[in-house]
Tab-separated table of C-alpha atoms and ligand atoms in Angstrom:
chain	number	residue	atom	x	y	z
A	1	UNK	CA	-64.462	92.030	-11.742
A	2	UNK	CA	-67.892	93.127	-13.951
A	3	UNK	CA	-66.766	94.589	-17.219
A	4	UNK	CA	-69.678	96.978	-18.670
A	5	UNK	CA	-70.015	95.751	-21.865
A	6	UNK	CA	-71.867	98.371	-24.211
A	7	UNK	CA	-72.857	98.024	-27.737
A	8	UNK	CA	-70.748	99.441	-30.004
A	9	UNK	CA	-70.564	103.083	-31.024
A	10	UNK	CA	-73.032	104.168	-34.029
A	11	UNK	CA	-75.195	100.724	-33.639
A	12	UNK	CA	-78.851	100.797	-32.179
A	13	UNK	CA	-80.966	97.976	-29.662
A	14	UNK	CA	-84.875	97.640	-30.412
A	15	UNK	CA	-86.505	97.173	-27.399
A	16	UNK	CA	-89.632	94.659	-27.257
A	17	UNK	CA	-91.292	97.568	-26.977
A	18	UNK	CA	-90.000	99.268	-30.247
A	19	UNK	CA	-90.138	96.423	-32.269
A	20	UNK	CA	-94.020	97.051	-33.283
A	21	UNK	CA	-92.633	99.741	-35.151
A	22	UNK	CA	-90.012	98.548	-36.917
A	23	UNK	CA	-92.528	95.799	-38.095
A	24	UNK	CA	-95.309	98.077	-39.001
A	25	UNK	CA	-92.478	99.307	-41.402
A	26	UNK	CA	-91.418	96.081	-42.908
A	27	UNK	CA	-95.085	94.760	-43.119
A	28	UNK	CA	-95.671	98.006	-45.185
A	29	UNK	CA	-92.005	97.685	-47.943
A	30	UNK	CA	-93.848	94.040	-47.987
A	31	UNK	CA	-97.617	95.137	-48.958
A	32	UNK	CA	-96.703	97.563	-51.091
A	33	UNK	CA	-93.519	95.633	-52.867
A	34	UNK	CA	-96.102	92.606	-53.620
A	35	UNK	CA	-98.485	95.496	-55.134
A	36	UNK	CA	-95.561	96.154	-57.913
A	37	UNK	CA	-95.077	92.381	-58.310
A	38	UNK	CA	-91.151	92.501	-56.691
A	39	UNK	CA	-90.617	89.733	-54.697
A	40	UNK	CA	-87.989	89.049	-51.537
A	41	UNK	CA	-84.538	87.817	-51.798
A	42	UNK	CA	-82.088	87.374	-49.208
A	43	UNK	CA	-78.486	87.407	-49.414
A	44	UNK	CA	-75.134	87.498	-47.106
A	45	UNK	CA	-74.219	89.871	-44.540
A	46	UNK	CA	-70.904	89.837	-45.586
A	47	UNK	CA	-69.495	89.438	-49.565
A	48	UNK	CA	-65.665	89.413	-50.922
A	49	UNK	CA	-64.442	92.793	-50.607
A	50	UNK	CA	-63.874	93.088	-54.533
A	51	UNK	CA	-67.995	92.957	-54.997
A	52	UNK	CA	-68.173	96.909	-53.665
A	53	UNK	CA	-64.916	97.960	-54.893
A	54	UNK	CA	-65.839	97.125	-57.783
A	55	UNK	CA	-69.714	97.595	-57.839
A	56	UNK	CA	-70.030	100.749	-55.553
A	57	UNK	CA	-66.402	102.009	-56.913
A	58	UNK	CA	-63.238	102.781	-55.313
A	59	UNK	CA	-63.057	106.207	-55.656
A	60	UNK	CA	-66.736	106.564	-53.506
A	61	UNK	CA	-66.583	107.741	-49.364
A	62	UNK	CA	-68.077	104.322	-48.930
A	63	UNK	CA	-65.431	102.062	-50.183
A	64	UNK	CA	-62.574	104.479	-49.510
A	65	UNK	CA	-63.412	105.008	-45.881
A	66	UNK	CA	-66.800	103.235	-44.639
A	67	UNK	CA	-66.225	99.906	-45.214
A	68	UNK	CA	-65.682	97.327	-42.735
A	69	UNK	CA	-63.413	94.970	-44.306
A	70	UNK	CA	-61.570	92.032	-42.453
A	71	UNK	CA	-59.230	89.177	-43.516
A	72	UNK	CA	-61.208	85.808	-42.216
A	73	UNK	CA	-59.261	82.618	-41.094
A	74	UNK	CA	-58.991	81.690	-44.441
A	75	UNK	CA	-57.144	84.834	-45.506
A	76	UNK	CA	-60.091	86.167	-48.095
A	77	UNK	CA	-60.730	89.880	-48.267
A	78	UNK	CA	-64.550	90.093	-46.855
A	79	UNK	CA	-66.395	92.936	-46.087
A	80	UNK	CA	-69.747	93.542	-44.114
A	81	UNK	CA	-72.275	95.286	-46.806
A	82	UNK	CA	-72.211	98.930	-46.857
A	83	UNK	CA	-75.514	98.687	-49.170
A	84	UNK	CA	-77.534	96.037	-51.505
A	85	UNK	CA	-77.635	97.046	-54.606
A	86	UNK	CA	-74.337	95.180	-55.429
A	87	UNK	CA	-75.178	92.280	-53.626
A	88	UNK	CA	-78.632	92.389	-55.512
A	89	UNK	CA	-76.647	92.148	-58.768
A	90	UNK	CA	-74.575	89.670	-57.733
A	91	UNK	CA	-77.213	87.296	-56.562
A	92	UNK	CA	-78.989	87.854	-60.238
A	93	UNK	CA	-75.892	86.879	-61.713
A	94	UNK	CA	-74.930	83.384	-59.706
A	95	UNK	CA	-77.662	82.157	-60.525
A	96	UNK	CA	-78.696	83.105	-64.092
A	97	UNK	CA	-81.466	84.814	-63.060
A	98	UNK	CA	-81.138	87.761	-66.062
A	99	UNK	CA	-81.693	84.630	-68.274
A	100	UNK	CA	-85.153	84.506	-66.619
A	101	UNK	CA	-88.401	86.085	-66.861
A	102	UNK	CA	-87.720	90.276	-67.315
A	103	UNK	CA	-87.938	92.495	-66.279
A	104	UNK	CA	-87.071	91.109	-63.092
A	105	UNK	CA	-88.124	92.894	-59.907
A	106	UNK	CA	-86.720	91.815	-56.332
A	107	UNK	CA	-86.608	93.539	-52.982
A	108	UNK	CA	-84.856	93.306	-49.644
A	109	UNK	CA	-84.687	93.990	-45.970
A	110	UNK	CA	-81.358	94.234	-44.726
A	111	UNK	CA	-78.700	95.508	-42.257
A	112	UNK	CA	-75.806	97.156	-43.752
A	113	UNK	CA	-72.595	98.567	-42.324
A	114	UNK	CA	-70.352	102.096	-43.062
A	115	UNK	CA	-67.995	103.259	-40.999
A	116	UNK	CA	-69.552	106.858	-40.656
A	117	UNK	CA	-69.184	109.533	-38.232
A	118	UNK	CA	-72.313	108.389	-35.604
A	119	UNK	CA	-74.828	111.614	-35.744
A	120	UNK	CA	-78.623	112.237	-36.467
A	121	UNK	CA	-79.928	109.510	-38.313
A	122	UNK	CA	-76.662	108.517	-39.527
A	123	UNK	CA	-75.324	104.914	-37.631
A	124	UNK	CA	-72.105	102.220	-38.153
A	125	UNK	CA	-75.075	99.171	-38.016
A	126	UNK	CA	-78.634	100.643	-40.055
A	127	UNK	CA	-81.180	99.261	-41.983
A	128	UNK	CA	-82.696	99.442	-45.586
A	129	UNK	CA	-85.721	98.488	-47.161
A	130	UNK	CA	-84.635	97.723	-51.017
A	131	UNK	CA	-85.966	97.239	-54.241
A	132	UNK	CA	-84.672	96.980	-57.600
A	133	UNK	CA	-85.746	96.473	-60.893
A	134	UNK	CA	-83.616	94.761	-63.909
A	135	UNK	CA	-83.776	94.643	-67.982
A	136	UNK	CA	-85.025	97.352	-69.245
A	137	UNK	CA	-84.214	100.990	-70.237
A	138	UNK	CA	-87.567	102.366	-70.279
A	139	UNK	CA	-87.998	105.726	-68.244
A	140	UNK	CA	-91.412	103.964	-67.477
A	141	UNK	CA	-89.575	101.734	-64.927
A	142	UNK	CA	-87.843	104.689	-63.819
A	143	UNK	CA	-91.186	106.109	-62.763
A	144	UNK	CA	-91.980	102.618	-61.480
A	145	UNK	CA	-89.285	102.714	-59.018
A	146	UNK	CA	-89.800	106.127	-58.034
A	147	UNK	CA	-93.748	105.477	-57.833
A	148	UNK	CA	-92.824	102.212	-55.619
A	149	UNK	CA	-91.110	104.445	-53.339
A	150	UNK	CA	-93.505	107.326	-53.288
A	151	UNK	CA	-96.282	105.080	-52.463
A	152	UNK	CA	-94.529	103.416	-49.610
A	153	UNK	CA	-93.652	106.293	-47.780
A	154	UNK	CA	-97.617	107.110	-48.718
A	155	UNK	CA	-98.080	103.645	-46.797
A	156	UNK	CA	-96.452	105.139	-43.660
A	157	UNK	CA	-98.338	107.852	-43.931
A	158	UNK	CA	-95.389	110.548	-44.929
A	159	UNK	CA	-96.949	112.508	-47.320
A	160	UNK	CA	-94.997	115.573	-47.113
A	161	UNK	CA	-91.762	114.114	-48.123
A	162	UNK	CA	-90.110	116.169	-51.068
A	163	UNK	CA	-88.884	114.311	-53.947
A	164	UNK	CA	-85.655	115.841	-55.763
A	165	UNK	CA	-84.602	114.315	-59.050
A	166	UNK	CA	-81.948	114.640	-61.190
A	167	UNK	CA	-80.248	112.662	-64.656
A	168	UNK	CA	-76.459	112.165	-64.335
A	169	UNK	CA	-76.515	111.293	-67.724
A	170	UNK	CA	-74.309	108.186	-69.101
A	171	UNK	CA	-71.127	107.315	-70.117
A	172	UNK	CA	-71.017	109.438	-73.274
A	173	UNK	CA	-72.315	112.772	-71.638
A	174	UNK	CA	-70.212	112.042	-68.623
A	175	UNK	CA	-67.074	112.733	-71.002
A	176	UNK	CA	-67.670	116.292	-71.751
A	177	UNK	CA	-68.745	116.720	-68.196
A	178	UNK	CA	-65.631	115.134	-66.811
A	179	UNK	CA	-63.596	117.586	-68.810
A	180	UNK	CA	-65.160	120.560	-67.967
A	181	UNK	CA	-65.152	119.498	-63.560
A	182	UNK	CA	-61.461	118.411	-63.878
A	183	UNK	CA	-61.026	121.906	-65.445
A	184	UNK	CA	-62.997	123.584	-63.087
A	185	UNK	CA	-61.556	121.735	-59.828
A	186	UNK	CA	-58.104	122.144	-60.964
A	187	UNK	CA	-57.675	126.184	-60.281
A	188	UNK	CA	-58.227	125.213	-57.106
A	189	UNK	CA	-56.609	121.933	-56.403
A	190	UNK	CA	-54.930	122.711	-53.614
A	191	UNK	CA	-57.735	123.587	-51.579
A	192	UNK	CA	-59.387	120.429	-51.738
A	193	UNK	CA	-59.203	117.751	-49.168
A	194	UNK	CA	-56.292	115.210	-50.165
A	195	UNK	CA	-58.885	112.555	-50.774
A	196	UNK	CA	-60.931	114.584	-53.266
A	197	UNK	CA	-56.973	115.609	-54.814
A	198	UNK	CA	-56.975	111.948	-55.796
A	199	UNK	CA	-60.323	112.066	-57.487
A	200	UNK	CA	-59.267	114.545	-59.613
A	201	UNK	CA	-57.966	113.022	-62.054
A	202	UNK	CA	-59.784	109.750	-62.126
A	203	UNK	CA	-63.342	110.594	-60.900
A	204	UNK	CA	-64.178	114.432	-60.394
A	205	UNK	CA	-67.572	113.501	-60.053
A	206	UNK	CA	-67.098	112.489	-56.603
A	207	UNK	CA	-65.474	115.421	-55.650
A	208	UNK	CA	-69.222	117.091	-55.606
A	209	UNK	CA	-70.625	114.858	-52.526
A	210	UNK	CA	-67.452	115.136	-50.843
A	211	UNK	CA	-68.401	115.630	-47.229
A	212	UNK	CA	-65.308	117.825	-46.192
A	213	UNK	CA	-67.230	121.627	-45.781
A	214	UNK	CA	-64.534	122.719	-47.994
A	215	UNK	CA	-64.659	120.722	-51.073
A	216	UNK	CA	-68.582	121.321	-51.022
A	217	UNK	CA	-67.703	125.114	-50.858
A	218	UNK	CA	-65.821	124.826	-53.694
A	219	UNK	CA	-68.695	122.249	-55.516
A	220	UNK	CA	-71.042	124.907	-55.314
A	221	UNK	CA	-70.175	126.911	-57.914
A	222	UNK	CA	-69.168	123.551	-60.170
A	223	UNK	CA	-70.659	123.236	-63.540
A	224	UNK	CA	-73.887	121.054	-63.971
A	225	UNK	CA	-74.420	118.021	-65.090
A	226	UNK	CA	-77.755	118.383	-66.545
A	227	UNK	CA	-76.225	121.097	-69.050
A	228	UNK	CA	-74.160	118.239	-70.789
A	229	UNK	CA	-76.438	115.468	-71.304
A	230	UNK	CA	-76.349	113.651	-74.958
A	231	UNK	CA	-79.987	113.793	-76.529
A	232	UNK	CA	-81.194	110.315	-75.617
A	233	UNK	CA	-79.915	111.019	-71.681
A	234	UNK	CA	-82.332	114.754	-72.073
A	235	UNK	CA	-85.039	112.387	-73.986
A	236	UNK	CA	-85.204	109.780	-70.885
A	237	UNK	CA	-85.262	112.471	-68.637
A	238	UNK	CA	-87.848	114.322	-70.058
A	239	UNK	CA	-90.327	111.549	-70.642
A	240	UNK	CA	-89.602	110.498	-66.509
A	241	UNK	CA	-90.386	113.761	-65.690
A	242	UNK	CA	-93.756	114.006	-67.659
A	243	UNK	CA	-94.755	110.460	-66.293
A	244	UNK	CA	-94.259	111.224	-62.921
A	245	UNK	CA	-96.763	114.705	-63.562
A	246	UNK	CA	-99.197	112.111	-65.137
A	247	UNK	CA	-98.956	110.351	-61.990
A	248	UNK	CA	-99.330	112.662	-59.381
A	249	UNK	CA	-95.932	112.803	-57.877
A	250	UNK	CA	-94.537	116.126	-57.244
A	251	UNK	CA	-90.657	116.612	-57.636
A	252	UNK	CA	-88.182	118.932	-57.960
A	253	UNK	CA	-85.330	119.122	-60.237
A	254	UNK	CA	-82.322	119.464	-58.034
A	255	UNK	CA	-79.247	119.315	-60.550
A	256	UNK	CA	-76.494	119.122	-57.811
A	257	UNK	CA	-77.856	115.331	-56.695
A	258	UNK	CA	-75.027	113.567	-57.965
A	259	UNK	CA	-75.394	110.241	-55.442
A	260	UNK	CA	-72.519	108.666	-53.297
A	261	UNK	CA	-71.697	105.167	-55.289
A	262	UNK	CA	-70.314	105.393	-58.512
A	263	UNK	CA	-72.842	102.763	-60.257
A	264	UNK	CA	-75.252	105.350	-61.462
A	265	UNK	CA	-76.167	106.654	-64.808
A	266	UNK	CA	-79.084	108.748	-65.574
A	267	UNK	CA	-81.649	108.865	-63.445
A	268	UNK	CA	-80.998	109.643	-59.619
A	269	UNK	CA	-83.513	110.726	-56.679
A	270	UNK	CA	-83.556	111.198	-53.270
A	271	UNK	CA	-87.100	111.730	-51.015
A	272	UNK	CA	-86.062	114.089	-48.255
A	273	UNK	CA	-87.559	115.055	-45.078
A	274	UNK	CA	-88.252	118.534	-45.301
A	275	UNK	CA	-88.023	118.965	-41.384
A	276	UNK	CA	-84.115	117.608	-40.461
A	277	UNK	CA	-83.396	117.889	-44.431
A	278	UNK	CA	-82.369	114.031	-44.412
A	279	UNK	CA	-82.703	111.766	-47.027
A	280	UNK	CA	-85.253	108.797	-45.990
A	281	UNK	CA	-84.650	107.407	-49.416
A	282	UNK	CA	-82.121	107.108	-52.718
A	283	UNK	CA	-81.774	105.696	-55.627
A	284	UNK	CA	-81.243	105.617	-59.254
A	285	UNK	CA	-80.706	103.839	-62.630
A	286	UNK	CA	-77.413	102.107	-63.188
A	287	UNK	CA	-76.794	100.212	-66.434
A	288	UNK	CA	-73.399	99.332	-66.300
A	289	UNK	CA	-73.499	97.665	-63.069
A	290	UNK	CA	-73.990	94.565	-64.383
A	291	UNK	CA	-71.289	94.384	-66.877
A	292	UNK	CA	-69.036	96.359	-64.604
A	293	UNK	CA	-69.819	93.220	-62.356
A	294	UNK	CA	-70.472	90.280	-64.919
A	295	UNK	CA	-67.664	91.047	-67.624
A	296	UNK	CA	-69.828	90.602	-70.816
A	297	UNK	CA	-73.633	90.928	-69.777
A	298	UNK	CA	-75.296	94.197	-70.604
A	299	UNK	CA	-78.499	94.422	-68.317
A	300	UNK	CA	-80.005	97.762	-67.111
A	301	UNK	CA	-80.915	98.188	-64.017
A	302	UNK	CA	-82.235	100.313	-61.515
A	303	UNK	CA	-83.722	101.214	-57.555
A	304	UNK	CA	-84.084	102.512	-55.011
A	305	UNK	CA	-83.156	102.319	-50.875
A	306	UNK	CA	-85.045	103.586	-47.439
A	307	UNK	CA	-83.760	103.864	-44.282
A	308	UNK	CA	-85.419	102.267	-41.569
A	309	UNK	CA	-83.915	103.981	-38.772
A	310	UNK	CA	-84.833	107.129	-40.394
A	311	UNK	CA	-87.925	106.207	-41.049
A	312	UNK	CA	-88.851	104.923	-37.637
A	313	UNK	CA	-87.590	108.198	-35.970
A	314	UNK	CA	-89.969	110.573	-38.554
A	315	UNK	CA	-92.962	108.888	-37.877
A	316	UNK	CA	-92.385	108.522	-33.677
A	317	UNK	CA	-92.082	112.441	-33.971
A	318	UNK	CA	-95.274	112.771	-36.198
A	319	UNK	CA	-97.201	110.322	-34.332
A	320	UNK	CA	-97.707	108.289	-37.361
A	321	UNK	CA	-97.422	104.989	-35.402
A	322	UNK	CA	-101.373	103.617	-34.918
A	323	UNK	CA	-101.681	103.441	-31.289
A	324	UNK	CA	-101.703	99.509	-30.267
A	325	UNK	CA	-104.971	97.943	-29.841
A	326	UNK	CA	-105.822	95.808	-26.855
A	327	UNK	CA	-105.405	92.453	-27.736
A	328	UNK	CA	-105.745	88.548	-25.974
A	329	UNK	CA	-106.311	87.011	-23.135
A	330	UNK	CA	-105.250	87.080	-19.882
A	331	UNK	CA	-106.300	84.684	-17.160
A	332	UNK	CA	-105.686	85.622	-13.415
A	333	UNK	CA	-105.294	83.055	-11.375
A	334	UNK	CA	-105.593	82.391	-7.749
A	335	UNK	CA	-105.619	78.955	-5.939
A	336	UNK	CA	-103.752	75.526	-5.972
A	337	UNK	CA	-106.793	73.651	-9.037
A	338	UNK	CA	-107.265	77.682	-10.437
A	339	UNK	CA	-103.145	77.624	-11.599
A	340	UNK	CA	-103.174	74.747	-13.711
A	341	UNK	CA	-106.911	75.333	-14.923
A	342	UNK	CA	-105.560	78.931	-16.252
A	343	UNK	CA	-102.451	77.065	-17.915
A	344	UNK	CA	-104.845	74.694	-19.496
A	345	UNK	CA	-107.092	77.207	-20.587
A	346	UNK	CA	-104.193	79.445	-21.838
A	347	UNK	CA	-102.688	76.615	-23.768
A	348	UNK	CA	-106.308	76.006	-25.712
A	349	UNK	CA	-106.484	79.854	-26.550
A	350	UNK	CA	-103.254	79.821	-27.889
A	351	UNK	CA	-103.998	76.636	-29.689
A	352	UNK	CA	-106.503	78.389	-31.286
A	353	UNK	CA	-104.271	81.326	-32.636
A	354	UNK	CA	-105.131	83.435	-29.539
A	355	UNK	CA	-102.501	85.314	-27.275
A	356	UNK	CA	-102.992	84.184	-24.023
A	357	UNK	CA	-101.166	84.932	-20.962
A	358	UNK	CA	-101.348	83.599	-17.428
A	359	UNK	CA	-99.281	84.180	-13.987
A	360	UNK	CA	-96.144	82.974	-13.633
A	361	UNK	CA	-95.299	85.219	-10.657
A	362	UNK	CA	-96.943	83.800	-7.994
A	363	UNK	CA	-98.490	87.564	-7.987
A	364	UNK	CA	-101.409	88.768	-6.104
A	365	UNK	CA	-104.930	88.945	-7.901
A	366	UNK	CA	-104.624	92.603	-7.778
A	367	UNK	CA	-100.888	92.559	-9.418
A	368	UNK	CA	-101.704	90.000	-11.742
A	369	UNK	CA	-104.742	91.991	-12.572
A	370	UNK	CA	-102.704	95.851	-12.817
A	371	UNK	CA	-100.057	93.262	-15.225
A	372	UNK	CA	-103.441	92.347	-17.184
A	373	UNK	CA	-103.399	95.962	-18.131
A	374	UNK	CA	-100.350	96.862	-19.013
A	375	UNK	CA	-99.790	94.128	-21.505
A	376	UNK	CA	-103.113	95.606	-23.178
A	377	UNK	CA	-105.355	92.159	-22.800
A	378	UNK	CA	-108.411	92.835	-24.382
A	379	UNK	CA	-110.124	90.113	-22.142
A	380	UNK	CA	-109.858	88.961	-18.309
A	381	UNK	CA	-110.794	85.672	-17.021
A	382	UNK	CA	-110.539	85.335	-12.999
A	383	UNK	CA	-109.846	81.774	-12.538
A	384	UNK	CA	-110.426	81.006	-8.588
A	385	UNK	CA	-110.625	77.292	-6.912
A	386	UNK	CA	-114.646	78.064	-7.018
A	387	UNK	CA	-114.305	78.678	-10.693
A	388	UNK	CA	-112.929	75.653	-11.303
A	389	UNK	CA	-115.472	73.688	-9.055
A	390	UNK	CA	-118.436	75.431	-11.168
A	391	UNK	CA	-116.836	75.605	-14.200
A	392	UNK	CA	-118.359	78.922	-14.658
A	393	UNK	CA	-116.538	81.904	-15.245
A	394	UNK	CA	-116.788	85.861	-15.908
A	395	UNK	CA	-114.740	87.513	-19.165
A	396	UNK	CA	-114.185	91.282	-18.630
A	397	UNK	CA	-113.802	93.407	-21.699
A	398	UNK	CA	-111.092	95.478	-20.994
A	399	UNK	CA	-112.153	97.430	-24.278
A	400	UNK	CA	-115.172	98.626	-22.220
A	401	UNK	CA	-117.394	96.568	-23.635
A	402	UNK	CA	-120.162	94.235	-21.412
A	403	UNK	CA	-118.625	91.258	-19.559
A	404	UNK	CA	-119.957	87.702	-20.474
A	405	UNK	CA	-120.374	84.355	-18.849
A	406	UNK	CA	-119.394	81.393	-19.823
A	407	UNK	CA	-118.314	78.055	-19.036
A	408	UNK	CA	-114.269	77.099	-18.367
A	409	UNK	CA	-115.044	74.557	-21.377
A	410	UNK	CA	-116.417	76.879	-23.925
A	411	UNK	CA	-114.357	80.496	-22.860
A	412	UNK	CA	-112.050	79.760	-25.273
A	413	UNK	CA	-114.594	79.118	-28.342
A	414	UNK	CA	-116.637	82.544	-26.967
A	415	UNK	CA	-113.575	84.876	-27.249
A	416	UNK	CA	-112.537	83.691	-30.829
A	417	UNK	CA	-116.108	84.247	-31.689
A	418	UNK	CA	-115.650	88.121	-30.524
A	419	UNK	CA	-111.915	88.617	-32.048
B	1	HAM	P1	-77.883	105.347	-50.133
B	1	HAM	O1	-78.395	106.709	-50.505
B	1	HAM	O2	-76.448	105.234	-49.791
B	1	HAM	O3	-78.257	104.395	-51.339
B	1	HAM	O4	-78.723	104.789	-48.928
B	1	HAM	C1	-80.133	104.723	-48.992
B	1	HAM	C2	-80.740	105.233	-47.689
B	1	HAM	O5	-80.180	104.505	-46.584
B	1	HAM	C3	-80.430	106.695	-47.371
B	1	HAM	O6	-81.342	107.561	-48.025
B	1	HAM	C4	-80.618	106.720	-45.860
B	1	HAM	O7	-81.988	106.837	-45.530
B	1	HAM	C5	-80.126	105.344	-45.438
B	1	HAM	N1	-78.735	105.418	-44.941
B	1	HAM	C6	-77.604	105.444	-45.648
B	1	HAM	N2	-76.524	105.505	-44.841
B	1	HAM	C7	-76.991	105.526	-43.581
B	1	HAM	C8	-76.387	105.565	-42.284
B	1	HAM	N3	-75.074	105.588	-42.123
B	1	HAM	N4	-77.205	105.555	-41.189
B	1	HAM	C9	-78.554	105.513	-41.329
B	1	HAM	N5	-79.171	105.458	-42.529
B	1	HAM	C10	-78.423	105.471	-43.639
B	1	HAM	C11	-77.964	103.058	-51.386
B	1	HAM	O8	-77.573	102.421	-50.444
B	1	HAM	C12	-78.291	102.438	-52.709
B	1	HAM	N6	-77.917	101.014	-52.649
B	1	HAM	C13	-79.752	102.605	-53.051
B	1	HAM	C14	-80.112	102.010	-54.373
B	1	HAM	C15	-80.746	100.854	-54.602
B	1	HAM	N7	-79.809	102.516	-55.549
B	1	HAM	C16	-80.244	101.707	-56.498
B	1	HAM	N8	-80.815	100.681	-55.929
């Protein structure tokens, strides 16, 4: 019996006709990461479980009910990564690279995993474009990040995308601020959801991106962050904000951003897209990430994710993606010396960085001719047994421009002299 096998729920196929976007996407985190001087790494799909309790925090949705964690054969706690900033940090600190060069700048492309209700733009398996930036507290990099971010959605072409900022202040304002949202929350405990009831006491800062419609009800009306920060927090905050006017990025203060993972301090942001009002991009500074992680090392740090998925989807509905160009060779072939003359031929193209296709469907010249076009050759060679015998053959320009002849020997030089 068949069993229909589907992929599983909140996880997403590209199609080999899709992929051209998702690739016009990475090539552009790539350009525009080099232009900032951050440079790739790559690190595991899956890390011990402690790494985002500890790093993301165990009070946050994400480790509290997103994560997919699994004992392996070998009875070790692992979990599939629910983001990469903690990963990031982790790879720094393995292998010494804050003892390096700073600041130190690094980005990624990765999958990650949450175990989220599947909706608009939100999936189980999605993507994220990464960057992050380590060793120093300067707002400056704050504006760097931000300004990476900015210009890559710039890249893509998504110029409208709002930018909301906010400071969440650090461990010193956060004290005051604690106080006065446990005291707040507390006259109405026993409204809130039973997981926010638990954050009371030990993190009411999460209570305010609780996703329960209740607990946000109540968040509303919570007091502000921004109106406790200590005077260096208000001093960082003001000096990002002026940079970013010097550099001609609009933003708007929104003071309820508080972010879902527990590592920030300070600086947060999210770029939104004004039309389905999700965020196509987050981040943030967190300086006690690394010590949270390392035990003694104090490095700041700070960045910033997109989401591809996201991102793809936007720009299909604006029509940002540049409409394909034809491109390569095909060589229709009919007749027992034409077949392996077009192979040949295809072979020397290709050997010549060309993309070269020929029939491998026993197909009719008028099918192989109607596949010539749908693939989107730019040139057609018909390769029949009187071709060969001459050695002379016709290239059509399926870009409209003049056909040319040429010889079966020097076709392949001719079209690399026109690509
Ligand atoms: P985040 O806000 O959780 O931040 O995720 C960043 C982006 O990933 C979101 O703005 C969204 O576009 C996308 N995203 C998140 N969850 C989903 C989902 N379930 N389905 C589809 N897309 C999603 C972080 O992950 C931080 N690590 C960012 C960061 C880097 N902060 C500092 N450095």
């Amino acid at each position: 019996m068949a069993i229909e096998i589907k992929a599983p729920r909140g996880t997403n196929d590209v199609l080999p006709g899709e992929s051209r976007q998702w690739q016009y996407i990475e090539d552009a985190a790539r350009r525009v990461s080099d232009r900032f001087g951050y440079r790739e790494i790559r690190f595991p799909t899956f890390e011990s479980t402690e790494l985002f309790e500890r790093g993301v925090g165990d009070t946050t949705d994400v480790v509290q009910k997103e994560m997919y964690t699994f004992r392996d054969k070998g009875d070790r706690s692992i979990t599939l990564r629910p983001e990469g900033t903690a990963s990031a940090v982790r790879v720094c600190l393995e292998h010494g690279l804050f003892g390096g060069l700073l600041p130190l700048k690094a980005y990624y492309i990765i999958s990650a995993f949450r175990y989220e209700k599947p909706q608009a733009g939100r999936f189980r398996e999605f993507h994220q474009f990464g960057a992050e930036l380590y060793g120093t507290a300067s707002p400056q990099a704050d504006r760097e990040v931000i300004e990476l971010a900015w210009s890559f959605l710039r890249e893509l072409g998504l110029n409208e995308i709002g930018l909301n900022i906010n400071s969440i202040g650090c461990p010193e304002c956060r004290k005051n601020y604690h106080a006065a949202l446990k005291e707040y929350f507390s006259s109405r405990s026993d409204e809130l959801c039973e997981t926010c009831r638990g954050r009371l006491d030990r993190n009411p800062m999460r209570i305010l991106d609780c996703k329960s419609p209740i607990c946000k009800e109540i968040a509303a009306g919570a007091p502000l962050i921004l109106d406790y920060l200590c005077d260096d927090c208000k001093e960082h905050f003001e000096t990002l904000k002026a940079s970013l006017t010097d550099a001609g990025i609009s933003f708007n203060v929104d003071p309820h951003i508080v972010r879902g993972l527990d590592y920030y301090t300070r600086t947060v942001f999210e770029f939104t897209d004004p039309v389905s009002g999700l965020a196509l991009a987050g981040g943030g500074r967190y300086d006690g990430l690394v010590t949270e992680l390392d035990g003694k090392m104090q490095v700041c740090g700070l960045g910033f994710a997109a989401g591809l998925e996201r991102l793809v989807n936007v720009m299909r509905e604006r029509n940002l993606f540049p409409e394909e160009k034809r491109a390569g060779v095909y060589l229709a072939a009919m007749g027992k010396n034409a077949v392996p003359a077009a192979h040949r031929l295809a072979s020397e193209l290709r050997s010549k960085d060309l993309r070269a296709e020929t029939d491998l469907m026993d197909r009719s010249l008028k099918a192989q001719m109607k596949y010539a076009d749908k693939i989107g050759a730019r040139f057609v060679i018909v390769i029949g047994d009187n071709e060969v015998e001459s050695g002379n053959v016709t290239v059509k320009d399926m870009a409209g421009g003049e056909p040319f002849a040429t010889t079966l020997t020097e076709a392949a030089d001719a079209i690399a002299a026109r690509l």
